[in-house]
Amino acid sequence: MEVDKGKGEAEETRKVAEADRDTVTLKSSDGKLFEVSKEAAARLSTVLAGMIAGGSIDDNGTDLKQIGSEALENVVDYCNKHANSIPSAALISSSISFNTAPFKEPEEWERKFVDRLSHDALFDLVEAANFLGMERLLDVTCHKISEMMKGKSPDQIREVFNIKNDYTKEELEEIRQELAWAFYDD
Amino acid sequence: MPLRKSCKMEGAGSGIDTLPDGVLQHILGFLPARDAVRTCVLARRWRDLWMFATGLRIISNCNDEMGELREFVDHLLLTRGIAPLETFELGFDGVSADDFCEGDVLRVNLWFRHAIRCQTASCHVTIPGNCTCILLEGLSEAKNLALIAESETFIFKKDLRHCPTFSKLKTLLLSDYLCVALDLDAITCILKHSPVLERLTLELFRQGSGHKMLMKGSYSPVHTAAAISEHLKIVEVKCEVVDERVYKVLKLLCTFNIRKLINNAIEFFQYL
């Protein structure tokens, strides 16, 4: 039980301690806790940066109800790897200081990072990156998915991603005629 | 706030269908334009997604006829309208310079104007070898520009005689991977025609090798040298080694009063 007297003080101490910590604790939808460097989190995620700046980070684990533990683990893993890797100039110029430059190809480690993921894990990570405002991670994961589509026929794409074709035959024919300029060599 | 619009399909199962439209549009933005358009036949949900793809990458293959490419792009731009674009990429690697006629130059300029009307943040152009066409005109309204030279002669040689004024250009990246295309006149001319430029980056290293050095400088305007933008705050030169060519570029920059090109190769990786 907390004694009223000194509560404010304790609160104050807790806040200071929190500000001094160099990691933040994140809590997935299924209650698992992950620690990530505060600097990396603030740099890579606009949402976490806002929460850190706004003081809405909870020492006992900031609730991220939209993100499952597997995706959050990948997010944290990405942040840590990002913090450890020596970023190439390409990365710096694309996402941090020169955000007007065209998208730069993923780094070797980023490629490996997304290549090892299952389809479902990749989709969950895309959503987490989108939710947390992690532009570079969103780019890298979306780029990976685009590579899985590139050069494939519609049938092949449907198969890879398990997409159900809900068009009627007539509708399909109509679209193909409308967009004949994109299907001219079929 | 999520980065991409989240209008998620209710009750969707798992897999790619669970992603919000905004994310799918971002994915399509990485595909070559033709692949992106063709996703319209996948399923009803995909029908119009390509029109709102965040990037438009028109990349010609070796076996593409210029005529086909023209028709494709004209249709593409008319159909997609002016939905906002983040990236516009135009690559003519596969087109031989002989096929590239005077009319194409005008056309490409129109395409660029269209892209700029879509509030494109970044334009990226790759030009075929031996092609000395005028592309700069269409780019003159751009705010941010990346010009990448991957072939032996660059657009500038001929263009520069008619160099337009880049009246809105704030950031400019010039990459010269083969180290032969950009010459001093080109850099001079562009600098002189960019009155509000704030940031200039020159990449002078071979493709794939990456750069080992980064030199940063700044411009200190004095009344005698009002030839270039007084807003220029950041100048960066990236290279592998300081060879004769890089040295010449540095000397040129000095004549514009761009100084303090400090070589801090060791500790330059500081995030802003």
Coordinates of C-alpha atoms in Angstrom, one line a residue:
Chain A
M1 CA 0.0 0.0 0.0
E2 CA 1.3 3.4 -0.9
V3 CA 1.5 6.1 1.7
D4 CA 0.2 9.4 0.4
K5 CA 3.0 11.4 1.8
G6 CA 6.0 11.0 -0.5
K7 CA 4.0 9.7 -3.3
G8 CA 4.7 12.7 -5.4
E9 CA 8.3 12.4 -4.6
A10 CA 8.4 8.7 -5.6
E11 CA 6.7 9.6 -8.8
E12 CA 9.3 12.2 -9.5
T13 CA 12.1 9.8 -8.8
R14 CA 10.5 7.2 -11.1
K15 CA 10.2 9.8 -13.9
V16 CA 13.8 10.8 -13.5
A17 CA 15.0 7.2 -13.5
E18 CA 12.9 6.6 -16.6
A19 CA 14.4 9.5 -18.4
D20 CA 17.9 8.3 -17.5
R21 CA 17.3 4.8 -18.9
D22 CA 18.8 4.2 -22.3
T23 CA 16.3 1.4 -23.2
V24 CA 12.6 1.3 -23.5
T25 CA 10.4 -1.7 -22.7
L26 CA 7.7 -2.6 -25.2
K27 CA 4.8 -5.0 -24.6
S28 CA 3.3 -7.1 -27.3
S29 CA -0.4 -7.8 -27.6
D30 CA 0.1 -11.2 -26.0
G31 CA 2.0 -9.7 -23.0
K32 CA 5.6 -10.4 -23.9
L33 CA 8.2 -7.8 -23.0
F34 CA 11.0 -6.6 -25.2
E35 CA 13.8 -4.1 -24.6
V36 CA 15.1 -1.9 -27.2
S37 CA 17.6 0.9 -27.3
K38 CA 15.9 4.2 -26.7
E39 CA 18.1 6.0 -29.2
A40 CA 17.4 3.4 -32.0
A41 CA 13.7 3.3 -31.3
A42 CA 13.4 7.1 -31.4
R43 CA 15.5 7.3 -34.6
L44 CA 13.7 4.5 -36.5
S45 CA 10.1 4.9 -35.4
T46 CA 8.2 8.2 -35.5
V47 CA 5.6 6.7 -33.2
L48 CA 8.0 5.6 -30.5
A49 CA 9.9 8.9 -30.9
G50 CA 6.7 10.7 -30.2
M51 CA 5.9 8.5 -27.2
I52 CA 9.4 9.0 -25.8
A53 CA 9.3 12.7 -26.2
G54 CA 5.8 12.9 -24.8
G55 CA 6.7 10.8 -21.8
S56 CA 4.1 8.1 -22.5
I57 CA 6.6 5.3 -22.2
D58 CA 5.7 2.9 -19.4
D59 CA 8.6 1.5 -17.5
N60 CA 6.8 -1.8 -17.0
G61 CA 6.3 -2.2 -20.7
T62 CA 4.6 0.2 -23.1
D63 CA 1.5 -1.6 -24.4
L64 CA 1.5 -2.1 -28.2
K65 CA -1.8 -3.9 -28.4
Q66 CA -1.8 -4.1 -32.2
I67 CA 1.5 -6.0 -32.5
G68 CA 2.0 -9.7 -31.7
S69 CA 5.1 -11.0 -30.0
E70 CA 6.7 -12.5 -33.1
A71 CA 6.4 -9.2 -35.1
L72 CA 7.5 -7.1 -32.1
E73 CA 10.5 -9.4 -31.7
N74 CA 11.4 -8.8 -35.3
V75 CA 11.0 -5.0 -34.9
V76 CA 13.3 -5.0 -31.9
D77 CA 15.7 -7.2 -33.6
Y78 CA 15.7 -4.8 -36.6
C79 CA 16.3 -1.8 -34.4
N80 CA 19.2 -3.5 -32.6
K81 CA 20.8 -4.7 -35.9
H82 CA 20.4 -1.3 -37.3
A83 CA 22.1 0.3 -34.3
N84 CA 25.0 -2.2 -34.6
S85 CA 25.5 -2.2 -38.3
I86 CA 27.8 0.4 -39.8
P87 CA 25.2 2.1 -42.0
S88 CA 26.4 2.8 -45.5
A89 CA 26.0 6.2 -46.9
A90 CA 23.2 4.9 -49.1
L91 CA 21.1 4.3 -46.1
I92 CA 21.9 7.6 -44.5
S93 CA 21.1 9.4 -47.6
S94 CA 17.9 7.6 -48.3
S95 CA 16.1 7.6 -45.0
I96 CA 17.7 10.0 -42.6
S97 CA 19.3 13.1 -43.9
F98 CA 18.3 13.1 -47.6
N99 CA 14.8 11.8 -47.6
T100 CA 14.3 13.1 -51.1
A101 CA 16.7 10.7 -52.7
P102 CA 15.3 7.7 -54.4
F103 CA 14.8 4.5 -52.4
K104 CA 18.1 2.8 -51.9
E105 CA 18.4 -0.9 -52.3
P106 CA 18.3 -2.8 -49.0
E107 CA 21.7 -3.4 -47.4
E108 CA 23.0 -6.9 -47.3
W109 CA 22.0 -7.4 -43.7
E110 CA 18.5 -6.0 -44.3
R111 CA 18.1 -8.4 -47.2
K112 CA 19.1 -11.4 -45.0
F113 CA 16.9 -10.1 -42.3
V114 CA 13.7 -10.2 -44.4
D115 CA 14.7 -13.2 -46.4
R116 CA 14.6 -15.6 -43.4
L117 CA 11.0 -14.6 -42.6
S118 CA 7.9 -16.7 -43.5
H119 CA 5.2 -15.0 -45.5
D120 CA 3.0 -14.5 -42.5
A121 CA 5.9 -13.2 -40.4
L122 CA 6.7 -10.8 -43.2
F123 CA 3.2 -9.5 -43.5
D124 CA 3.0 -9.0 -39.7
L125 CA 6.2 -7.1 -39.8
V126 CA 5.0 -4.9 -42.6
E127 CA 2.0 -4.0 -40.5
A128 CA 4.0 -3.4 -37.4
A129 CA 6.4 -1.1 -39.3
N130 CA 3.5 0.8 -40.7
F131 CA 1.8 1.1 -37.3
L132 CA 5.0 2.3 -35.6
G133 CA 5.9 4.7 -38.4
M134 CA 9.2 3.0 -39.3
E135 CA 9.8 4.2 -42.7
R136 CA 12.9 2.4 -43.6
L137 CA 11.7 -1.0 -42.3
L138 CA 8.4 -0.5 -44.2
D139 CA 10.4 0.2 -47.3
V140 CA 12.6 -2.8 -46.9
T141 CA 9.7 -5.2 -46.2
C142 CA 7.5 -3.8 -49.0
H143 CA 10.4 -4.0 -51.4
K144 CA 10.9 -7.7 -50.4
I145 CA 7.2 -8.4 -51.2
S146 CA 7.4 -6.5 -54.5
E147 CA 10.4 -8.7 -55.4
M148 CA 8.2 -11.8 -54.8
M149 CA 5.7 -10.4 -57.4
K150 CA 8.1 -9.0 -60.0
G151 CA 7.9 -10.6 -63.4
K152 CA 5.3 -13.1 -62.4
S153 CA 2.0 -13.7 -64.2
P154 CA -1.2 -12.9 -62.4
D155 CA -1.8 -16.7 -61.9
Q156 CA 1.6 -17.1 -60.3
I157 CA 1.1 -14.1 -58.0
R158 CA -2.3 -15.5 -56.9
E159 CA -0.6 -18.8 -56.1
V160 CA 2.3 -17.3 -54.2
F161 CA 0.1 -15.1 -52.0
N162 CA -2.9 -17.2 -51.9
I163 CA -5.2 -14.6 -53.5
K164 CA -8.7 -15.7 -54.4
N165 CA -9.8 -14.5 -57.8
D166 CA -13.3 -13.2 -57.3
Y167 CA -13.8 -11.8 -60.8
T168 CA -16.2 -13.3 -63.2
K169 CA -14.8 -14.3 -66.6
E170 CA -16.7 -11.5 -68.3
E171 CA -15.3 -8.9 -65.8
L172 CA -11.8 -10.1 -66.4
E173 CA -12.2 -9.9 -70.1
E174 CA -13.5 -6.4 -69.8
I175 CA -10.6 -5.2 -67.7
R176 CA -8.1 -6.8 -70.1
Q177 CA -9.7 -4.9 -73.0
E178 CA -9.8 -1.6 -71.1
L179 CA -6.1 -2.0 -70.2
A180 CA -5.0 -3.7 -73.4
W181 CA -2.0 -1.4 -73.5
A182 CA -0.6 -3.1 -70.4
F183 CA -1.3 -6.6 -71.7
Y184 CA -0.2 -6.2 -75.2
D185 CA 2.2 -9.1 -75.3
D186 CA 0.0 -11.6 -73.6
Chain B
M1 CA -0.2 7.7 -37.1
P2 CA 0.6 4.9 -39.3
L3 CA 2.7 5.7 -42.4
R4 CA 0.2 4.3 -44.9
K5 CA -3.6 4.6 -44.9
S6 CA -5.1 1.8 -43.0
C7 CA -8.4 0.9 -44.6
K8 CA -8.2 -2.8 -43.8
M9 CA -10.5 -5.4 -45.2
E10 CA -12.8 -6.5 -42.4
G11 CA -12.7 -10.2 -41.7
A12 CA -9.9 -10.9 -44.1
G13 CA -8.1 -14.1 -43.5
S14 CA -4.3 -14.1 -43.3
G15 CA -1.6 -13.3 -45.8
I16 CA -1.3 -10.4 -48.1
D17 CA -5.1 -9.7 -47.9
T18 CA -4.7 -8.6 -44.3
L19 CA -2.5 -5.6 -45.4
P20 CA -4.2 -2.2 -45.6
D21 CA -4.6 -0.6 -49.0
G22 CA -2.0 2.0 -48.3
V23 CA 0.6 -0.7 -47.7
L24 CA -0.3 -2.6 -50.9
Q25 CA 0.0 0.7 -52.8
H26 CA 3.4 1.1 -51.4
I27 CA 4.4 -2.4 -52.4
L28 CA 3.2 -1.7 -56.0
G29 CA 5.3 1.4 -56.0
F30 CA 8.4 -0.7 -56.0
L31 CA 7.4 -2.8 -59.1
P32 CA 8.1 -1.8 -62.6
A33 CA 5.0 0.0 -63.9
R34 CA 3.9 -2.8 -66.2
D35 CA 4.0 -5.4 -63.4
A36 CA 2.1 -3.0 -61.1
V37 CA -0.7 -2.3 -63.7
R38 CA -1.1 -6.0 -64.3
T39 CA -2.0 -6.7 -60.7
C40 CA -5.5 -5.2 -61.5
V41 CA -6.6 -8.7 -62.6
L42 CA -5.6 -10.5 -59.4
A43 CA -8.9 -9.9 -57.6
R44 CA -11.6 -7.2 -57.3
R45 CA -9.7 -5.5 -54.4
W46 CA -6.7 -5.1 -56.6
R47 CA -8.5 -3.5 -59.5
D48 CA -7.6 0.2 -58.9
L49 CA -4.8 -0.2 -56.3
W50 CA -2.0 0.3 -58.9
M51 CA -3.4 3.8 -59.8
F52 CA -2.4 4.9 -56.3
A53 CA 0.9 3.2 -56.1
T54 CA 3.4 5.5 -54.3
G55 CA 6.1 5.0 -56.9
L56 CA 6.0 4.9 -60.7
R57 CA 8.9 3.1 -62.2
I58 CA 9.1 3.2 -66.0
I59 CA 12.0 1.0 -66.9
S60 CA 12.6 -0.1 -70.5
N61 CA 14.0 -3.5 -71.3
C62 CA 16.5 -4.3 -74.0
N63 CA 13.8 -5.6 -76.3
D64 CA 11.4 -2.7 -75.8
E65 CA 10.6 -0.7 -78.8
M66 CA 10.5 3.0 -78.2
G67 CA 7.1 3.2 -79.9
E68 CA 5.6 0.6 -77.5
L69 CA 7.1 2.4 -74.6
R70 CA 5.6 5.7 -75.7
E71 CA 2.2 4.2 -76.0
F72 CA 2.4 2.4 -72.7
V73 CA 3.5 5.5 -70.8
D74 CA 0.9 7.8 -72.4
H75 CA -1.9 5.4 -71.5
L76 CA -0.5 4.8 -68.1
L77 CA -0.3 8.5 -67.2
L78 CA -3.8 9.2 -68.6
T79 CA -5.3 6.3 -66.7
R80 CA -3.7 6.9 -63.4
G81 CA -4.3 10.6 -63.3
I82 CA -2.6 12.8 -60.8
A83 CA -2.8 10.6 -57.7
P84 CA 0.2 11.7 -55.5
L85 CA 3.5 10.1 -56.2
E86 CA 6.6 9.8 -54.0
T87 CA 9.0 8.4 -56.5
F88 CA 9.1 8.7 -60.3
E89 CA 11.8 6.7 -62.0
L90 CA 12.4 6.7 -65.7
G91 CA 15.0 4.4 -67.1
F92 CA 16.0 4.2 -70.7
D93 CA 18.8 1.7 -70.3
G94 CA 17.3 -0.6 -72.9
V95 CA 16.6 2.0 -75.5
S96 CA 19.3 2.7 -78.0
A97 CA 20.0 6.3 -78.6
D98 CA 19.2 6.0 -82.3
D99 CA 15.6 5.2 -81.4
F100 CA 15.4 8.3 -79.3
C101 CA 14.1 11.1 -81.6
E102 CA 13.6 14.7 -81.1
G103 CA 9.9 14.1 -80.5
D104 CA 10.7 11.7 -77.6
V105 CA 12.6 14.5 -75.9
L106 CA 9.4 16.6 -75.8
R107 CA 7.4 13.6 -74.7
V108 CA 9.8 12.7 -71.9
N109 CA 9.6 16.3 -70.7
L110 CA 5.8 16.1 -70.7
W111 CA 6.0 12.9 -68.6
F112 CA 8.2 14.7 -66.1
R113 CA 5.8 17.6 -65.9
H114 CA 3.1 15.1 -65.2
A115 CA 5.1 13.5 -62.4
I116 CA 5.8 16.8 -60.9
R117 CA 2.1 17.7 -60.9
C118 CA 1.7 14.5 -58.8
Q119 CA 3.8 16.2 -56.1
T120 CA 6.6 13.7 -56.7
A121 CA 9.2 14.1 -54.0
S122 CA 11.9 12.4 -56.0
C123 CA 12.7 12.1 -59.7
H124 CA 15.2 9.6 -60.8
V125 CA 16.4 9.4 -64.4
T126 CA 18.7 6.9 -66.1
I127 CA 19.7 7.9 -69.6
P128 CA 20.9 5.6 -72.4
G129 CA 24.4 5.7 -73.6
N130 CA 25.3 8.2 -76.4
C131 CA 22.1 10.0 -75.8
T132 CA 22.4 13.7 -75.7
C133 CA 18.8 14.7 -75.4
I134 CA 17.4 17.6 -73.5
L135 CA 15.7 16.4 -70.4
L136 CA 16.4 19.2 -68.1
E137 CA 13.5 21.4 -69.3
G138 CA 10.9 19.1 -67.9
L139 CA 12.7 18.8 -64.7
S140 CA 13.0 22.5 -64.1
E141 CA 10.0 22.7 -61.9
A142 CA 11.2 20.0 -59.5
K143 CA 12.0 20.7 -55.9
N144 CA 14.2 17.7 -55.3
L145 CA 16.1 15.9 -57.9
A146 CA 18.4 12.9 -58.2
L147 CA 20.2 12.6 -61.5
I148 CA 22.1 9.4 -61.9
A149 CA 24.5 8.8 -64.8
E150 CA 25.1 5.2 -65.5
S151 CA 26.3 5.5 -69.1
E152 CA 29.2 7.0 -70.8
T153 CA 27.9 10.4 -71.9
F154 CA 25.4 12.3 -69.9
I155 CA 22.6 14.5 -70.8
F156 CA 24.3 17.6 -69.9
K157 CA 26.7 18.3 -72.7
K158 CA 24.2 19.4 -75.1
D159 CA 21.5 20.4 -72.7
L160 CA 23.5 23.0 -71.0
R161 CA 23.5 25.4 -73.8
H162 CA 19.8 25.7 -73.1
C163 CA 20.0 25.1 -69.3
P164 CA 16.6 26.1 -67.8
T165 CA 16.4 27.8 -64.4
F166 CA 15.5 25.4 -61.6
S167 CA 13.5 27.9 -59.8
K168 CA 12.2 25.6 -57.1
L169 CA 15.1 23.2 -56.7
K170 CA 16.1 22.8 -53.1
T171 CA 18.0 19.5 -53.0
L172 CA 20.1 18.0 -55.8
L173 CA 21.9 14.7 -55.9
L174 CA 24.3 14.2 -58.8
S175 CA 25.7 10.7 -59.1
D176 CA 28.2 9.8 -61.6
Y177 CA 29.0 6.1 -61.3
L178 CA 31.2 5.8 -64.3
C179 CA 33.2 8.8 -63.4
V180 CA 33.1 10.2 -66.9
A181 CA 29.9 11.9 -67.4
L182 CA 29.8 14.9 -65.2
D183 CA 32.2 17.6 -66.0
L184 CA 33.0 20.9 -64.4
D185 CA 30.9 22.9 -66.9
A186 CA 27.9 20.8 -66.0
I187 CA 28.3 21.4 -62.3
T188 CA 28.9 25.1 -62.8
C189 CA 25.9 25.5 -65.1
I190 CA 23.5 23.7 -62.8
L191 CA 24.7 25.6 -59.7
K192 CA 24.3 28.9 -61.6
H193 CA 20.8 28.0 -62.6
S194 CA 19.5 26.9 -59.2
P195 CA 18.8 30.1 -57.3
V196 CA 17.2 28.6 -54.2
L197 CA 19.3 25.4 -53.9
E198 CA 19.9 24.4 -50.3
R199 CA 21.6 21.1 -50.5
L200 CA 24.0 19.7 -53.1
T201 CA 25.4 16.1 -53.0
L202 CA 27.9 14.9 -55.6
E203 CA 28.6 11.2 -55.8
L204 CA 31.8 10.6 -57.7
F205 CA 32.6 6.9 -57.2
R206 CA 32.2 3.8 -59.2
Q207 CA 28.9 1.9 -58.8
G208 CA 29.1 -0.9 -56.4
S209 CA 32.3 0.2 -54.8
G210 CA 30.6 2.6 -52.4
H211 CA 32.4 5.6 -51.2
K212 CA 35.1 5.8 -48.6
M213 CA 35.2 9.5 -48.1
L214 CA 32.7 12.1 -47.4
M215 CA 33.6 15.7 -47.6
K216 CA 31.3 18.4 -46.3
G217 CA 31.4 22.0 -47.0
S218 CA 29.3 25.1 -46.8
Y219 CA 28.9 28.2 -48.9
S220 CA 29.8 31.5 -47.5
P221 CA 28.3 34.1 -49.8
V222 CA 30.3 37.2 -50.4
H223 CA 29.1 40.0 -52.6
T224 CA 31.6 39.3 -55.3
A225 CA 30.4 35.8 -55.9
A226 CA 26.7 36.0 -56.1
A227 CA 26.7 33.6 -59.0
I228 CA 25.1 30.7 -57.1
S229 CA 22.2 30.2 -54.6
E230 CA 22.7 32.2 -51.4
H231 CA 20.6 29.6 -49.7
L232 CA 23.0 26.8 -50.2
K233 CA 23.7 25.4 -46.8
I234 CA 25.1 21.9 -47.3
V235 CA 27.5 20.6 -49.9
E236 CA 28.7 17.0 -49.8
V237 CA 31.2 15.3 -52.1
K238 CA 31.4 11.5 -51.8
C239 CA 34.2 9.6 -53.4
E240 CA 36.4 6.6 -53.1
V241 CA 39.8 8.4 -53.3
V242 CA 40.6 12.0 -54.0
D243 CA 41.9 11.6 -57.5
E244 CA 42.6 14.3 -60.1
R245 CA 39.0 14.5 -61.1
V246 CA 37.7 14.9 -57.5
Y247 CA 40.4 17.4 -56.9
K248 CA 39.2 19.4 -59.9
V249 CA 35.7 19.4 -58.6
L250 CA 36.8 20.5 -55.2
K251 CA 38.8 23.3 -56.8
L252 CA 35.8 24.4 -58.7
L253 CA 33.6 24.4 -55.6
C254 CA 36.2 26.6 -54.0
T255 CA 35.9 29.1 -56.7
F256 CA 32.3 29.5 -55.7
N257 CA 33.4 30.0 -52.1
I258 CA 32.2 26.6 -51.1
R259 CA 34.8 25.8 -48.5
K260 CA 35.7 23.7 -45.5
L261 CA 35.3 20.5 -47.4
I262 CA 36.5 18.6 -44.4
N263 CA 37.5 15.0 -44.9
N264 CA 36.1 13.2 -41.9
A265 CA 36.0 9.8 -43.3
I266 CA 36.3 8.1 -40.0
E267 CA 33.7 9.8 -37.9
F268 CA 31.1 11.0 -40.4
F269 CA 28.5 8.5 -39.7
Q270 CA 26.5 10.7 -37.4
Y271 CA 22.8 10.6 -37.6
L272 CA 21.1 13.9 -38.0

